[in-house]
Short mmCIF file of C-alpha atoms in Angstrom, two decimals:
data_model
loop_
_atom_site.label_atom_id
_atom_site.label_comp_id
_atom_site.label_asym_id
_atom_site.label_seq_id
_atom_site.Cartn_x
_atom_site.Cartn_y
_atom_site.Cartn_z
CA MET A 1 -154.59 -70.23 -150.94
CA PRO A 2 -157.25 -68.21 -148.50
CA HIS A 3 -155.15 -68.12 -145.24
CA PRO A 4 -155.30 -71.06 -142.62
CA ILE A 5 -158.36 -69.32 -140.67
CA SER A 6 -159.97 -67.23 -142.48
CA GLN A 7 -162.42 -70.05 -142.76
CA THR A 8 -162.87 -69.41 -138.78
CA ILE A 9 -163.26 -65.37 -138.86
CA TYR A 10 -165.29 -65.82 -141.96
CA GLN A 11 -167.53 -67.82 -139.13
CA ALA A 12 -166.83 -65.41 -136.50
CA LEU A 13 -168.72 -62.14 -139.45
CA ALA A 14 -171.10 -64.12 -140.79
CA ASP A 15 -172.62 -64.58 -137.45
CA ILE A 16 -173.05 -60.86 -136.26
CA GLU A 17 -176.48 -58.99 -136.92
CA LEU A 18 -176.42 -56.55 -139.32
CA VAL A 19 -177.85 -53.42 -139.94
CA ASP A 20 -177.17 -52.73 -143.72
CA PRO A 21 -176.88 -48.57 -143.71
CA HIS A 22 -177.66 -48.39 -148.32
CA THR A 23 -180.34 -49.32 -150.00
CA HIS A 24 -183.49 -48.86 -152.01
CA ILE A 25 -185.88 -51.40 -150.56
CA ASN A 26 -189.20 -50.46 -151.04
CA PRO A 27 -190.66 -50.54 -147.30
CA HIS A 28 -194.01 -51.83 -148.35
CA ALA A 29 -193.07 -54.90 -150.65
CA PRO A 30 -189.59 -55.47 -149.74
CA ALA A 31 -189.72 -59.25 -150.71
CA SER A 32 -189.89 -60.62 -154.76
CA LYS A 33 -192.64 -61.90 -155.76
CA SER A 34 -191.03 -63.50 -158.37
CA LEU A 35 -187.93 -64.55 -160.20
CA ALA A 36 -188.25 -61.38 -162.78
CA ASP A 37 -188.16 -58.67 -159.08
CA LEU A 38 -184.66 -60.26 -158.46
CA LEU A 39 -183.72 -61.23 -163.11
CA GLY A 40 -184.52 -57.81 -162.89
CA TYR A 41 -181.94 -56.44 -161.82
CA HIS A 42 -180.52 -53.85 -163.30
CA TYR A 43 -176.54 -55.92 -162.35
CA TYR A 44 -178.43 -58.50 -165.01
CA THR A 45 -180.21 -56.37 -167.58
CA GLU A 46 -177.32 -53.89 -168.73
CA LEU A 47 -175.11 -57.40 -168.53
CA ALA A 48 -177.74 -59.06 -170.32
CA HIS A 49 -178.00 -55.91 -172.53
CA SER A 50 -173.96 -55.27 -173.09
CA ALA A 51 -173.67 -59.24 -173.95
CA GLY A 52 -175.26 -58.70 -176.68
CA MET A 53 -179.52 -59.40 -176.21
CA PRO A 54 -181.59 -56.75 -177.59
CA LYS A 55 -182.62 -53.65 -175.91
CA ASP A 56 -186.48 -54.78 -176.90
CA GLN A 57 -186.44 -57.59 -176.11
CA ILE A 58 -185.85 -56.52 -171.71
CA GLU A 59 -188.16 -53.61 -171.89
CA ASP A 60 -191.33 -54.23 -173.36
CA ASP A 61 -195.34 -53.23 -171.98
CA SER A 62 -195.79 -56.45 -173.47
CA ILE A 63 -193.04 -58.76 -172.09
CA GLY A 64 -195.57 -60.36 -169.08
CA PRO A 65 -192.42 -61.10 -165.86
CA ASP A 66 -192.67 -65.46 -166.92
CA GLU A 67 -191.35 -64.35 -170.71
CA LEU A 68 -189.23 -61.81 -169.18
CA VAL A 69 -187.46 -64.70 -167.27
CA ALA A 70 -187.11 -67.01 -169.94
CA ARG A 71 -185.81 -64.87 -172.46
CA LEU A 72 -183.32 -63.57 -169.56
CA VAL A 73 -181.88 -67.06 -168.36
CA LYS A 74 -181.45 -67.58 -172.23
CA GLY A 75 -179.60 -64.65 -172.56
CA LEU A 76 -177.69 -64.72 -168.89
CA TRP A 77 -175.40 -67.40 -170.65
CA PRO A 78 -172.24 -64.72 -171.26
CA ILE A 79 -172.53 -63.85 -167.32
CA GLU A 80 -171.38 -66.75 -165.86
CA ASN A 81 -168.03 -65.40 -165.36
CA THR A 82 -169.34 -62.20 -163.70
CA VAL A 83 -169.79 -61.87 -159.84
CA GLN A 84 -173.39 -61.19 -160.53
CA TYR A 85 -174.11 -64.26 -161.56
CA ARG A 86 -172.60 -65.45 -158.65
CA TRP A 87 -175.13 -63.26 -156.58
CA PHE A 88 -178.37 -64.90 -158.90
CA ILE A 89 -177.13 -68.65 -157.13
CA GLU A 90 -175.97 -67.55 -153.50
CA ILE A 91 -179.74 -66.73 -153.80
CA CYS A 92 -180.55 -69.84 -154.71
CA ARG A 93 -178.87 -72.55 -152.72
CA LYS A 94 -179.27 -69.82 -149.56
CA LEU A 95 -182.91 -69.11 -149.44
CA PHE A 96 -184.83 -71.00 -151.75
CA ASP A 97 -183.17 -74.29 -150.57
CA VAL A 98 -182.68 -75.05 -154.24
CA ASP A 99 -178.16 -76.22 -154.86
CA CYS A 100 -177.25 -75.05 -158.15
CA ARG A 101 -174.31 -73.73 -160.74
CA THR A 102 -176.11 -72.32 -162.83
CA ILE A 103 -179.80 -71.34 -163.90
CA ASP A 104 -180.33 -72.79 -167.70
CA SER A 105 -183.73 -74.00 -169.60
CA GLU A 106 -183.04 -77.41 -167.72
CA ASN A 107 -183.56 -76.35 -164.63
CA LEU A 108 -185.29 -73.49 -165.26
CA GLU A 109 -188.99 -74.69 -164.09
CA THR A 110 -186.78 -76.77 -161.14
CA ILE A 111 -185.72 -73.04 -160.24
CA THR A 112 -189.32 -71.34 -160.55
CA ALA A 113 -191.14 -73.73 -158.72
CA ALA A 114 -188.47 -73.72 -155.58
CA ALA A 115 -188.85 -69.47 -155.55
CA ALA A 116 -192.60 -69.60 -156.31
CA ASP A 117 -193.22 -71.80 -152.88
CA LYS A 118 -190.74 -69.00 -150.98
CA PHE A 119 -191.85 -65.98 -151.97
CA ALA A 120 -195.86 -67.36 -151.41
CA SER A 121 -195.28 -68.53 -148.24
CA PRO A 122 -196.17 -66.44 -145.08
CA ASN A 123 -194.08 -63.03 -143.63
CA TRP A 124 -191.42 -64.44 -146.20
CA ALA A 125 -189.34 -60.30 -145.99
CA ASP A 126 -189.01 -61.47 -142.53
CA THR A 127 -187.42 -64.66 -143.60
CA VAL A 128 -185.56 -63.30 -145.72
CA LEU A 129 -184.33 -60.31 -143.21
CA SER A 130 -183.90 -64.17 -140.60
CA ARG A 131 -181.57 -66.92 -143.52
CA SER A 132 -179.74 -63.01 -144.35
CA ASN A 133 -178.73 -62.62 -140.54
CA VAL A 134 -180.09 -59.04 -140.88
CA ARG A 135 -181.52 -57.19 -138.29
CA ALA A 136 -182.58 -53.65 -139.91
CA VAL A 137 -181.40 -51.64 -143.72
CA PHE A 138 -181.69 -48.74 -144.53
CA LEU A 139 -184.33 -46.53 -147.49
CA THR A 140 -183.68 -44.90 -149.79
CA ASN A 141 -187.00 -41.93 -148.78
CA ASP A 142 -188.26 -39.62 -151.52
CA PHE A 143 -188.65 -35.76 -149.51
CA ASP A 144 -192.07 -36.15 -149.42
CA ASP A 145 -192.55 -39.75 -148.71
CA ASP A 146 -194.80 -39.63 -145.57
CA LEU A 147 -193.02 -42.51 -143.85
CA GLN A 148 -196.65 -44.55 -143.14
CA GLY A 149 -197.35 -47.81 -142.89
CA PHE A 150 -194.49 -50.32 -142.36
CA ASP A 151 -191.82 -50.72 -139.38
CA THR A 152 -190.04 -47.80 -139.16
CA ALA A 153 -187.10 -49.51 -136.55
CA LYS A 154 -186.41 -52.91 -139.50
CA TYR A 155 -187.25 -50.48 -142.51
CA ILE A 156 -185.51 -47.07 -141.46
CA PRO A 157 -185.59 -43.82 -143.17
CA CYS A 158 -183.14 -42.02 -144.99
CA LEU A 159 -183.48 -38.31 -146.40
CA ARG A 160 -182.70 -38.39 -150.57
CA THR A 161 -182.08 -34.88 -151.41
CA ASP A 162 -181.44 -35.29 -155.31
CA ASP A 163 -184.66 -33.92 -155.60
CA LEU A 164 -184.70 -30.17 -153.97
CA VAL A 165 -181.15 -29.72 -154.76
CA PHE A 166 -180.67 -30.53 -158.86
CA HIS A 167 -185.14 -30.27 -159.59
CA LEU A 168 -186.45 -26.82 -158.46
CA ALA A 169 -186.69 -26.07 -160.46
CA LYS A 170 -189.61 -27.90 -162.06
CA PRO A 171 -193.08 -26.63 -161.35
CA GLU A 172 -194.16 -30.85 -159.75
CA THR A 173 -190.86 -31.05 -157.67
CA ARG A 174 -191.90 -27.41 -155.91
CA GLN A 175 -195.29 -28.46 -155.29
CA ARG A 176 -194.33 -32.09 -153.93
CA LEU A 177 -193.00 -29.94 -151.53
CA THR A 178 -195.36 -27.00 -150.88
CA ASP A 179 -197.75 -29.73 -150.45
CA CYS A 180 -195.50 -31.95 -148.12
CA SER A 181 -194.56 -29.48 -145.95
CA GLY A 182 -197.32 -27.30 -146.04
CA ILE A 183 -194.92 -23.91 -146.47
CA GLU A 184 -196.63 -22.52 -149.39
CA LEU A 185 -192.92 -21.38 -151.94
CA THR A 186 -192.15 -17.23 -152.19
CA GLY A 187 -190.06 -15.62 -153.29
CA SER A 188 -188.43 -14.84 -150.09
CA LEU A 189 -185.87 -17.77 -149.00
CA ASP A 190 -187.77 -17.84 -145.66
CA SER A 191 -190.35 -19.75 -146.88
CA LEU A 192 -187.62 -22.30 -149.00
CA ARG A 193 -185.64 -22.49 -145.82
CA SER A 194 -189.09 -23.07 -143.62
CA ALA A 195 -189.93 -26.02 -146.53
CA LEU A 196 -186.57 -27.51 -146.11
CA LYS A 197 -186.34 -27.80 -142.25
CA GLN A 198 -190.51 -29.05 -142.19
CA ARG A 199 -188.83 -32.13 -144.48
CA PHE A 200 -186.01 -32.33 -140.73
CA GLU A 201 -188.19 -32.39 -138.37
CA HIS A 202 -191.33 -34.81 -139.95
CA PHE A 203 -187.70 -37.61 -140.80
CA THR A 204 -186.47 -37.42 -137.78
CA ALA A 205 -189.46 -38.17 -135.79
CA SER A 206 -190.00 -41.04 -138.20
CA GLY A 207 -186.43 -42.10 -137.27
CA ALA A 208 -184.50 -41.59 -139.84
CA LYS A 209 -180.55 -42.06 -138.96
CA ALA A 210 -179.33 -39.53 -142.50
CA CYS A 211 -179.64 -37.63 -145.07
CA ALA A 212 -178.14 -38.62 -148.49
CA ILE A 213 -177.90 -37.88 -152.12
CA SER A 214 -175.98 -38.65 -155.60
CA LEU A 215 -173.76 -35.81 -156.40
CA PRO A 216 -172.28 -35.24 -160.13
CA PRO A 217 -168.19 -35.48 -161.30
CA THR A 218 -169.14 -31.57 -161.66
CA PHE A 219 -170.47 -30.61 -158.71
CA GLU A 220 -168.91 -27.85 -156.81
CA PRO A 221 -170.40 -27.01 -153.41
CA GLN A 222 -169.92 -23.51 -152.16
CA GLN A 223 -171.65 -21.24 -149.51
CA VAL A 224 -173.92 -19.18 -151.40
CA SER A 225 -174.93 -15.65 -150.30
CA ASP A 226 -178.50 -14.48 -149.38
CA GLY A 227 -178.70 -11.98 -152.13
CA ARG A 228 -177.12 -14.22 -154.81
CA ALA A 229 -179.19 -17.50 -153.72
CA GLU A 230 -182.46 -15.02 -153.91
CA THR A 231 -182.07 -14.32 -156.73
CA ALA A 232 -181.54 -16.91 -158.43
CA TRP A 233 -184.75 -18.02 -157.31
CA GLU A 234 -186.28 -15.45 -158.12
CA SER A 235 -184.94 -16.19 -161.48
CA VAL A 236 -186.67 -20.40 -161.38
CA LEU A 237 -189.48 -19.44 -159.85
CA ARG A 238 -190.41 -16.92 -163.06
CA GLN A 239 -188.73 -19.25 -166.16
CA GLY A 240 -188.84 -22.65 -163.99
CA ILE A 241 -185.85 -25.34 -166.36
CA LEU A 242 -185.49 -22.18 -168.53
CA ALA A 243 -183.26 -20.21 -166.68
CA ASP A 244 -179.95 -18.91 -166.67
CA ASP A 245 -177.24 -22.20 -166.09
CA SER A 246 -175.53 -19.97 -163.46
CA HIS A 247 -179.15 -19.33 -161.49
CA HIS A 248 -179.72 -23.16 -161.04
CA THR A 249 -175.77 -24.15 -160.28
CA ALA A 250 -176.50 -21.30 -157.55
CA LEU A 251 -179.94 -21.91 -156.42
CA SER A 252 -178.52 -25.92 -156.08
CA ARG A 253 -175.26 -24.72 -153.61
CA PHE A 254 -177.89 -22.62 -151.43
CA VAL A 255 -180.04 -25.98 -150.74
CA PHE A 256 -177.64 -28.16 -150.60
CA TRP A 257 -175.79 -26.06 -148.80
CA THR A 258 -179.37 -25.47 -146.14
CA LEU A 259 -178.95 -29.34 -146.26
CA ALA A 260 -175.36 -29.42 -144.53
CA GLU A 261 -176.42 -26.94 -142.50
CA LEU A 262 -180.45 -28.70 -141.15
CA CYS A 263 -177.50 -32.08 -140.67
CA ASP A 264 -175.69 -29.69 -138.97
CA GLU A 265 -179.20 -29.04 -136.62
CA PHE A 266 -180.86 -31.77 -137.04
CA ARG A 267 -177.61 -34.28 -135.69
CA LEU A 268 -178.02 -36.00 -139.05
CA PRO A 269 -174.73 -37.47 -141.56
CA PHE A 270 -174.98 -36.36 -144.63
CA ASP A 271 -174.59 -39.66 -146.80
CA LEU A 272 -171.85 -38.00 -150.09
CA MET A 273 -172.61 -41.15 -153.28
CA ILE A 274 -170.31 -38.86 -155.43
CA GLY A 275 -168.97 -39.00 -159.58
CA VAL A 276 -171.82 -40.90 -160.61
CA ASN A 277 -172.45 -39.60 -164.95
CA ARG A 278 -176.14 -39.86 -165.27
CA GLY A 279 -176.70 -40.98 -169.71
CA VAL A 280 -173.15 -41.86 -170.98
CA TYR A 281 -175.21 -45.23 -172.27
CA GLU A 282 -178.64 -43.34 -174.05
CA SER A 283 -179.56 -46.41 -175.47
CA GLY A 284 -177.98 -49.23 -173.10
CA VAL A 285 -181.90 -50.24 -170.20
CA PHE A 286 -182.84 -48.69 -167.48
CA GLN A 287 -180.11 -47.65 -165.22
CA GLY A 288 -177.83 -48.94 -167.53
CA GLN A 289 -176.71 -45.75 -168.65
CA ASP A 290 -174.52 -44.84 -165.98
CA LEU A 291 -171.34 -44.65 -166.02
CA TYR A 292 -168.10 -42.79 -163.24
CA ASP A 293 -165.85 -40.24 -164.49
CA SER A 294 -162.03 -40.00 -163.44
CA ARG A 295 -162.16 -36.48 -163.44
CA VAL A 296 -164.17 -36.28 -160.72
CA SER A 297 -161.98 -35.31 -156.91
CA LEU A 298 -163.10 -34.56 -154.19
CA ILE A 299 -160.86 -31.53 -153.52
CA GLN A 300 -164.08 -29.91 -154.44
CA TYR A 301 -165.94 -30.52 -151.56
CA LYS A 302 -163.19 -28.92 -149.30
CA ALA A 303 -165.08 -26.23 -147.97
CA LEU A 304 -167.65 -28.03 -147.36
CA PHE A 305 -165.64 -30.78 -144.96
CA ASN A 306 -163.81 -27.59 -142.86
CA ALA A 307 -167.39 -26.07 -142.62
CA PHE A 308 -168.92 -28.61 -141.07
CA PRO A 309 -167.26 -30.14 -138.38
CA LYS A 310 -169.88 -31.61 -136.53
CA VAL A 311 -171.32 -33.18 -139.87
CA THR A 312 -170.18 -36.70 -140.55
CA PHE A 313 -170.33 -36.89 -143.59
CA PRO A 314 -169.71 -40.14 -144.63
CA VAL A 315 -168.21 -40.61 -148.54
CA SER A 316 -168.66 -43.14 -151.40
CA VAL A 317 -167.01 -43.12 -154.36
CA LEU A 318 -167.65 -44.69 -157.35
CA ALA A 319 -164.61 -45.68 -158.47
CA SER A 320 -161.83 -47.82 -157.35
CA VAL A 321 -159.28 -44.92 -158.55
CA THR A 322 -160.87 -42.23 -156.71
CA ASN A 323 -160.65 -44.34 -152.86
CA GLN A 324 -156.98 -44.08 -152.93
CA GLU A 325 -158.24 -39.32 -152.59
CA LEU A 326 -161.12 -40.94 -149.88
CA VAL A 327 -158.44 -42.75 -148.66
CA SER A 328 -155.83 -39.72 -147.77
CA TYR A 329 -159.49 -37.13 -146.86
CA ALA A 330 -160.19 -40.19 -144.26
CA TRP A 331 -157.30 -39.25 -142.28
CA ILE A 332 -157.16 -36.22 -143.15
CA PHE A 333 -160.44 -35.06 -141.83
CA PRO A 334 -162.64 -36.22 -138.14
CA ASN A 335 -165.50 -35.43 -140.10
CA VAL A 336 -165.40 -37.70 -143.19
CA VAL A 337 -166.07 -41.60 -143.23
CA THR A 338 -165.34 -43.95 -145.81
CA ASN A 339 -168.44 -45.49 -146.79
CA GLY A 340 -169.36 -49.43 -148.49
CA HIS A 341 -167.83 -50.48 -152.34
CA TRP A 342 -169.42 -48.55 -154.86
CA TRP A 343 -171.47 -50.01 -158.19
CA TYR A 344 -168.69 -50.42 -160.70
CA SER A 345 -166.03 -51.12 -157.22
CA ASN A 346 -168.12 -53.54 -155.32
CA THR A 347 -166.75 -56.29 -157.67
CA PRO A 348 -163.59 -58.96 -155.19
CA SER A 349 -160.99 -57.58 -156.85
CA PHE A 350 -161.73 -53.66 -156.54
CA ILE A 351 -163.14 -54.12 -152.75
CA ALA A 352 -159.82 -55.67 -151.35
CA ARG A 353 -157.56 -53.43 -152.86
CA ASP A 354 -159.54 -50.65 -151.73
CA ALA A 355 -160.19 -51.92 -148.89
CA MET A 356 -157.10 -52.83 -146.69
CA ALA A 357 -155.85 -49.59 -148.39
CA ARG A 358 -158.78 -48.28 -146.03
CA LEU A 359 -157.74 -51.10 -143.05
CA GLU A 360 -154.01 -49.86 -143.25
CA ALA A 361 -154.75 -46.52 -143.55
CA ILE A 362 -157.70 -44.67 -141.32
CA PRO A 363 -158.94 -45.59 -137.98
CA GLN A 364 -160.77 -48.08 -138.55
CA THR A 365 -164.07 -46.64 -136.41
CA LYS A 366 -164.08 -44.37 -138.78
CA GLN A 367 -164.51 -47.28 -141.74
CA ILE A 368 -168.75 -48.20 -142.69
CA GLY A 369 -167.43 -51.61 -144.27
CA TYR A 370 -170.49 -52.39 -147.00
CA TYR A 371 -173.47 -52.06 -147.38
CA SER A 372 -175.34 -53.68 -150.06
CA ASP A 373 -177.58 -50.90 -152.40
CA ALA A 374 -180.62 -54.10 -153.60
CA TYR A 375 -183.28 -52.46 -153.93
CA LYS A 376 -185.02 -56.54 -152.92
CA LEU A 377 -183.95 -58.22 -149.60
CA GLU A 378 -182.72 -61.44 -151.49
CA PHE A 379 -180.35 -59.95 -153.11
CA VAL A 380 -178.19 -58.42 -149.25
CA TRP A 381 -177.64 -62.08 -148.16
CA PRO A 382 -174.84 -62.39 -150.95
CA LYS A 383 -174.01 -58.95 -151.62
CA PHE A 384 -172.85 -58.95 -147.62
CA ASP A 385 -171.39 -62.29 -147.80
CA MET A 386 -168.61 -61.38 -150.53
CA TYR A 387 -167.29 -58.29 -148.79
CA ARG A 388 -168.04 -60.82 -145.74
CA GLN A 389 -165.50 -63.28 -147.63
CA VAL A 390 -162.99 -60.55 -149.02
CA LEU A 391 -162.65 -59.24 -145.27
CA SER A 392 -162.15 -62.76 -143.13
CA ASN A 393 -159.29 -62.85 -145.93
CA LEU A 394 -157.60 -59.99 -145.67
CA LEU A 395 -157.63 -60.21 -141.95
CA ALA A 396 -156.27 -63.83 -142.19
CA GLU A 397 -153.61 -62.32 -144.92
CA HIS A 398 -152.16 -59.31 -143.69
CA PHE A 399 -153.52 -58.40 -139.95
CA VAL A 400 -152.83 -62.14 -138.41
CA GLY A 401 -150.77 -63.38 -140.81
CA PHE A 402 -148.44 -60.55 -140.92
CA LEU A 403 -148.85 -58.79 -138.36
CA GLY A 404 -149.24 -61.29 -135.78
CA TRP A 405 -152.63 -60.51 -134.50
CA SER A 406 -154.83 -62.80 -132.43
CA GLU A 407 -157.86 -64.28 -134.35
CA GLU A 408 -159.72 -62.27 -131.73
CA GLN A 409 -157.71 -59.26 -132.80
CA ALA A 410 -158.70 -59.50 -136.64
CA ILE A 411 -162.81 -60.93 -135.18
CA ALA A 412 -162.98 -57.45 -133.24
CA LEU A 413 -162.20 -54.94 -136.38
CA GLY A 414 -164.38 -56.99 -138.13
CA HIS A 415 -166.45 -56.38 -136.29
CA ARG A 416 -165.86 -53.58 -136.18
CA VAL A 417 -166.21 -51.75 -139.49
CA LEU A 418 -169.28 -54.66 -140.30
CA ARG A 419 -171.34 -52.85 -137.70
CA GLY A 420 -170.01 -51.49 -134.45
CA ASN A 421 -169.07 -48.64 -137.30
CA VAL A 422 -172.80 -47.98 -138.01
CA GLU A 423 -174.47 -48.26 -135.00
CA ASP A 424 -172.32 -45.60 -133.97
CA ILE A 425 -172.16 -43.32 -136.86
CA PHE A 426 -175.37 -43.45 -137.41
CA HIS A 427 -176.68 -43.19 -134.11
CA ILE A 428 -178.07 -47.19 -133.89
CA GLU A 429 -178.82 -48.26 -130.34
CA SER A 430 -177.02 -51.11 -129.78
CA THR A 431 -177.21 -53.91 -126.46
CA GLY A 432 -174.10 -55.48 -125.48
CA ASP A 433 -174.77 -58.89 -127.56
CA GLY A 434 -174.72 -57.48 -130.17
CA GLU A 435 -178.75 -56.85 -131.81
CA LEU A 436 -180.17 -54.25 -131.73
CA ASP A 437 -182.23 -52.90 -128.15
CA PRO A 438 -185.71 -54.40 -128.45
CA ARG A 439 -189.13 -52.91 -127.17
CA PRO A 440 -188.86 -55.28 -123.10
CA THR A 441 -191.72 -58.12 -124.20
CA ASP A 442 -195.19 -58.05 -121.47
CA ASP A 443 -193.26 -61.97 -120.32
CA GLU A 444 -190.58 -59.74 -119.61
CA LEU A 445 -192.19 -57.20 -117.59
CA THR A 446 -194.14 -59.50 -115.84
CA ALA A 447 -191.29 -61.74 -114.68
CA VAL A 448 -189.71 -58.20 -112.89
CA GLY A 449 -193.14 -56.77 -111.62
CA ARG A 450 -192.98 -53.50 -113.48
CA PRO A 451 -194.76 -51.14 -115.76
CA ASP A 452 -193.24 -50.45 -119.07
CA VAL A 453 -192.36 -46.88 -120.25
CA VAL A 454 -196.13 -44.60 -120.93
CA ILE A 455 -195.30 -41.70 -122.14
CA GLY A 456 -198.17 -38.99 -122.01
CA ASP A 457 -199.44 -36.57 -124.02
CA ARG A 458 -196.27 -34.42 -124.61
CA ASN A 459 -199.38 -31.50 -125.10
CA ASP A 460 -200.81 -32.85 -122.12
CA PRO A 461 -197.42 -31.74 -119.46
CA PRO A 462 -196.95 -32.18 -116.36
CA ASP A 463 -198.84 -29.50 -113.60
CA ALA A 464 -195.81 -27.53 -111.56
CA ALA A 465 -197.54 -26.72 -109.06
CA SER A 466 -198.05 -30.75 -108.78
CA VAL A 467 -193.94 -30.50 -109.27
CA ALA A 468 -193.34 -28.43 -106.79
CA SER A 469 -195.25 -30.12 -103.80
CA GLU A 470 -193.11 -33.52 -104.10
CA LEU A 471 -189.14 -31.70 -103.38
CA ASP A 472 -187.87 -31.73 -100.45
CA ALA A 473 -188.29 -29.00 -97.83
CA GLU A 474 -184.58 -29.26 -96.38
CA PRO A 475 -181.73 -31.33 -98.42
CA LEU A 476 -180.43 -34.22 -98.58
CA ASP A 477 -177.24 -35.09 -95.49
CA VAL A 478 -174.30 -37.03 -97.52
CA GLY A 479 -172.14 -36.44 -94.74
CA ASP A 480 -169.11 -33.71 -95.55
CA LEU A 481 -168.79 -35.09 -99.22
CA THR A 482 -165.10 -32.93 -100.08
CA GLY A 483 -163.23 -34.07 -96.89
CA SER A 484 -162.16 -30.21 -95.94
CA GLU A 485 -162.34 -29.60 -92.80
CA ASP A 486 -162.50 -25.79 -93.39
CA GLU A 487 -166.43 -26.61 -94.51
CA THR A 488 -168.82 -26.42 -91.92
CA SER A 489 -171.41 -27.06 -94.21
CA THR A 490 -171.47 -30.85 -95.25
CA ASN A 491 -175.65 -29.87 -96.91
CA ILE A 492 -175.16 -30.90 -101.18
CA ARG A 493 -174.78 -27.98 -102.85
CA PRO A 494 -176.42 -26.73 -106.26
CA LEU A 495 -174.08 -26.31 -108.94
CA GLY A 496 -173.48 -23.16 -110.88
CA GLY A 497 -173.97 -20.81 -107.98
CA ASP A 498 -178.15 -22.13 -107.94
CA SER A 499 -179.84 -21.74 -104.47
CA GLN A 500 -183.38 -24.35 -105.92
CA PHE A 501 -185.16 -25.97 -108.74
CA VAL A 502 -188.48 -24.09 -109.00
CA ALA A 503 -190.52 -26.56 -111.42
CA ASP A 504 -192.04 -24.20 -113.95
CA ASP A 505 -194.44 -25.38 -117.68
CA SER A 506 -191.38 -23.95 -119.48
CA ASP A 507 -189.09 -26.36 -118.03
CA LEU A 508 -192.03 -29.79 -118.11
CA ARG A 509 -192.57 -29.47 -121.60
CA LEU A 510 -191.47 -32.99 -124.08
CA LYS A 511 -190.59 -30.89 -126.76
CA ASN A 512 -189.06 -33.87 -129.71
CA ASP A 513 -184.93 -34.94 -130.15
CA PRO A 514 -184.21 -33.15 -133.15
CA ARG A 515 -181.73 -36.71 -133.77
CA THR A 516 -184.35 -39.01 -133.00
CA GLY A 517 -187.97 -37.41 -132.97
CA GLU A 518 -187.82 -38.87 -128.81
CA PRO A 519 -189.77 -36.65 -126.86
CA THR A 520 -187.10 -35.24 -124.21
CA LEU A 521 -187.46 -32.42 -121.82
CA PRO A 522 -185.90 -30.36 -122.24
CA VAL A 523 -181.72 -29.95 -121.43
CA ASP A 524 -179.04 -26.52 -121.35
CA GLU A 525 -177.41 -26.91 -124.68
CA ASP A 526 -174.22 -25.12 -123.83
CA GLU A 527 -173.66 -26.75 -120.92
CA THR A 528 -173.65 -30.18 -123.02
CA ASP A 529 -171.54 -31.93 -125.08
CA LYS A 530 -173.40 -32.22 -128.28
CA PRO A 531 -172.12 -35.87 -130.63
CA SER A 532 -170.27 -34.69 -133.23
#
């Protein structure tokens, strides 16, 4: 039986407006347009196939959306016991307003009609976000995404780098990088470095908050010398995918290490999703072929974690069996953060065990509790709600029931892992009331009698002479600030021995902050604390 106050804690967690730190949402079509978009999610197709539904009954270009839904509904009864099935039922109840316990041939027409009515409503995607109490979601963007045509404050870009690390031997990948960066890739490593850096400039200027990659069990990050990398790069440019495996490995390691250096320079967290073994079930349905590999070890990332102490690495592991190692690394390394419950670990029993191990062993500021990994917005609610239910029980039973914490303390911990750390780790500004700081409305600006901040053309900086003319000729006399009787002058004195500030055009030229893309005046970073 749940602890008596678990429901109180659950409700407090449900009231938290969330930022989902990892999804595969398409910002140009974030919500579903038919039930086929929902039941076509790989969890349902792979489970239906596993339960006996032939692959050609699921994947065939001639199968229309309505026919696919009808076939899948008939084949889903064996999975009524699964949490994935429960996600769909929760969508029907929460978002479609259909009170059901199953989906079958008897209620399919009712569910279809209700869903169609919702899908056709104006601004359905915003309605889903509102009902799900979600403020924003992170995306998974290809490196050549132009990041245009959507609200990057609501759909937050994330630079996905798998193709850059593992597929540069393909001519089409190199051409994509050339086209989007505007930099011709030659045999020189400088051209490759410049193209990669341009991608970071593009993404951070558009509000990207993270870099991410999915990594196979065999990958081991290592720094590669320029000489070895140049040899590998020349071989790949000359032979493509036919280049020797040693060259592919050296180039992948060089590119990965360069990405980590750029994350350091641009102050982006580097999400590592470690351990997926692709194509294990060769006859599986789309996205139903990959599995985890227990042979993976985080010791392979020792050099990386040591080399980049200022880069935060949110780490996801595929298997619960790897979670203890992840807990240990997050326990020791300041820059290693536990991140969500990924894929085959994303069921309540594994979440409960893994989350409890993290909560009782790792500083609370180093845990990103959950992400939905959703492809459509409708799945954000049921997935997060599954996690909230598990988390509220853990907080009630262990922290309140066993440790004697107050409800307020337990809720604060839940708030920290659900939202606070997402804001802190990914540098998302928040207001004190828990919502992302919005732009003031026209009515608010009118009420305070002040105009909004307007940034002019950054290529047309203010004239230095006019700024200098506005400076006071004499320093302001504020009295004796030090209280020293021996001090004869009470004038404010500049720090560092400077006698005065003289404006020049260089000082006044705005530059983009590498982390946020926001135009700012240049600051001497040697005299400024850098966030990690």
